[in-house]
Amino acid sequence: LSNSSAFVFSEDDGIFMRRALSLARLGRYTASPNPRVGCVVVQPPAPGQSAPRIIGEGYHRRKGTPHAERNALAACDEDPRGATLYVTLEPCCHYGATPPCTDAILEAGISRVVAAILDPFPEVQGKGVEILRNRGVRVDVGLLEEEAGFENRFFFHYQIHKRPWVILKAAMTLDGKLATHTGHSQWITGEEARAHVHEIRAEVDAILAGIGTVKADNPLLTSRSEKTPEGFKQPTRVILDPQLQIPRTSKLIRTIDRAPLWIFCHHSAPEYAIQELTFLRAAVTPVNGSRSALDLNEILQTLASSGVQSLMIEGGPRVHTAFLESRLVNELLIYIAPKIIGGENAPTFFMGTGEELMDRAERLERIERMPLGADTLIRGVLRR
Ligand SMILES: NC(=O)c1ccc[n+]([C@@H]2O[C@H](COP(=O)([O-])OP(=O)(O)OC[C@H]3O[C@@H](n4cnc5c(N)ncnc54)[C@H](OP(=O)(O)O)[C@@H]3O)[C@@H](O)[C@H]2O)c1
């Protein structure tokens, strides 16, 4: 269904799809569980002019509201008949919360559709393209496919693997430490880096931390980003707490009204503690594993079955290490502060036994480096 690799999209095609991708990103804080999708409608040059014109654009804001294509068509300031529609994901052709976009495209008389990538959703998967082609619309697929897939990596990973996309976030000093040898870690990085973390928190469905971090730092684990739009829903806070030792006066418990709290414990956790925390409106789920190392696969599956498509692990080092050793991390976000603190017993984000030889080192792919005040973010993807 994708165009053959010999097919060459024009420079203008690339410009309009990039615009559609930047519109898709506007949905990053609200679209989940739906994908982020952007769309632009373009008419050929007007008589006497040389450049094609964008006559309408839109993106998908949240589930239950119109899709990007319908928003872009509704926003057109002239008749879209004969226009080209650029969209970052194959148009849907099924009745979900809203009617099919293929209908809207046909009704509008669009003559060409350029889609970045096919929809992995089983009810669509190429059928949207086929319906349009059968009705005489020219459909070209595969422009900026990699970028479009990456923008929707949470959605794609979840649809394909039935698991959340896992991001591991850590803030460390130049000598790789996550805290001093006494466990003190507030703050390693400066304000800009911490503001960036709040933006990423706002993008994910859930944030996870171990009970060690809860006891040491008493974190809130909510997003306080100024960039979130009205109606933004806080991610679920997930805590690994085998014996349910979470302090009942912790900020996490005191802010259950603001953001959901889901605690995973071991089957051996005391029943009265489960009841007490449930009474405090936390969700408590006993899982397998050992008394101090819960079964991470079971936890990810449980999160997935409640619709969590993306999860950010915020520490501490023992939890980081457990996820890395189990090869369950898809993406690393490492904030590096230009500070050194030393200390053999000061933790790093990946402890355990480690590799014997350098050629066994795991390499990040798709690396991005971003200066944030005095700090630097290095992020990238781990091949799984
Ligand atoms: N710089 C950063 O980015 C950053 C981020 C977060 C935290 N920190 C620092 O990290 C320190 C706390 O980290 P920590 O390593 O002591 O604690 P942690 O990783 O937050 O929590 C570890 C605890 O989680 C529980 N757990 C459940 N399942 C587990 C599994 N499969 N594997 C590992 N643990 C599991 C265990 O609880 P039980 O003890 O009940 O068995 C374990 O002791 C603090 O000093 C904090 O300031 C730094």
Coordinates of C-alpha atoms and ligand atoms in Angstrom, one line a residue, residues 169-171 178-179 183 185 188 210-213 216-217 240 242 245 291-294 296 314-319 322, ligand 1:
K169 CA 14.3 9.3 33.1
A170 CA 17.3 10.1 35.4
A171 CA 19.1 13.2 36.5
L178 CA 21.8 10.0 41.0
A179 CA 22.2 11.0 44.6
G183 CA 20.7 9.5 49.4
S185 CA 19.3 14.3 45.4
I188 CA 20.9 17.7 40.8
G210 CA 10.0 2.8 43.7
I211 CA 9.2 3.1 47.4
G212 CA 12.8 4.0 48.1
T213 CA 12.3 7.2 46.2
A216 CA 13.7 9.6 50.4
D217 CA 12.2 12.4 48.3
L240 CA 6.2 -0.2 43.5
P242 CA 6.0 -4.6 48.0
Q245 CA 5.1 1.0 53.5
R291 CA 9.1 -9.8 48.5
S292 CA 11.5 -7.0 47.3
A293 CA 11.4 -7.4 43.5
L294 CA 7.9 -7.4 42.0
L296 CA 7.8 -6.1 36.2
E314 CA 11.5 8.2 37.5
G315 CA 13.7 6.1 39.8
G316 CA 15.3 5.4 41.9
P317 CA 18.4 3.5 41.0
R318 CA 17.2 0.1 42.1
V319 CA 14.0 0.3 40.1
A322 CA 15.6 -3.8 37.5
Ligands
LIG1 N1 18.6 11.5 40.3 C1 17.5 10.9 40.0 O1 17.1 11.0 38.8 C2 16.7 10.2 41.0 C3 15.4 9.8 40.8 C4 14.7 9.1 41.8 C5 15.4 8.8 43.0 N2 16.6 9.2 43.2 C6 17.3 8.9 44.4 O2 17.3 7.5 44.5 C7 17.3 7.1 45.9 C8 16.2 6.0 46.1 O3 16.4 5.0 45.2 P1 16.5 3.5 45.8 O4 17.2 2.7 44.7 O5 16.9 3.4 47.2 O6 14.9 3.1 45.7 P2 13.9 2.9 44.5 O7 14.5 2.4 43.3 O8 13.1 4.1 44.4 O9 12.9 1.8 45.2 C9 13.5 0.5 45.4 C10 12.4 -0.3 46.1 O10 11.3 -0.6 45.2 C11 10.8 -1.8 45.6 N3 10.7 -2.7 44.4 C12 9.6 -3.4 44.0 N4 9.8 -4.1 42.9 C13 11.1 -3.9 42.6 C14 11.9 -4.5 41.6 N5 11.5 -5.3 40.7 N6 13.2 -4.1 41.5 C15 13.7 -3.2 42.4 N7 13.0 -2.6 43.4 C16 11.7 -3.0 43.5 C17 11.6 -2.4 46.6 O11 11.0 -2.1 47.8 P3 11.3 -2.8 49.3 O12 12.4 -2.0 49.8 O13 10.0 -2.7 50.0 O14 11.7 -4.2 49.0 C18 12.9 -1.6 46.5 O15 13.7 -1.6 47.7 C19 17.1 8.3 46.7 O16 18.3 8.8 47.2 C20 16.6 9.3 45.7 O17 16.8 10.6 46.0 C21 17.3 9.9 42.3

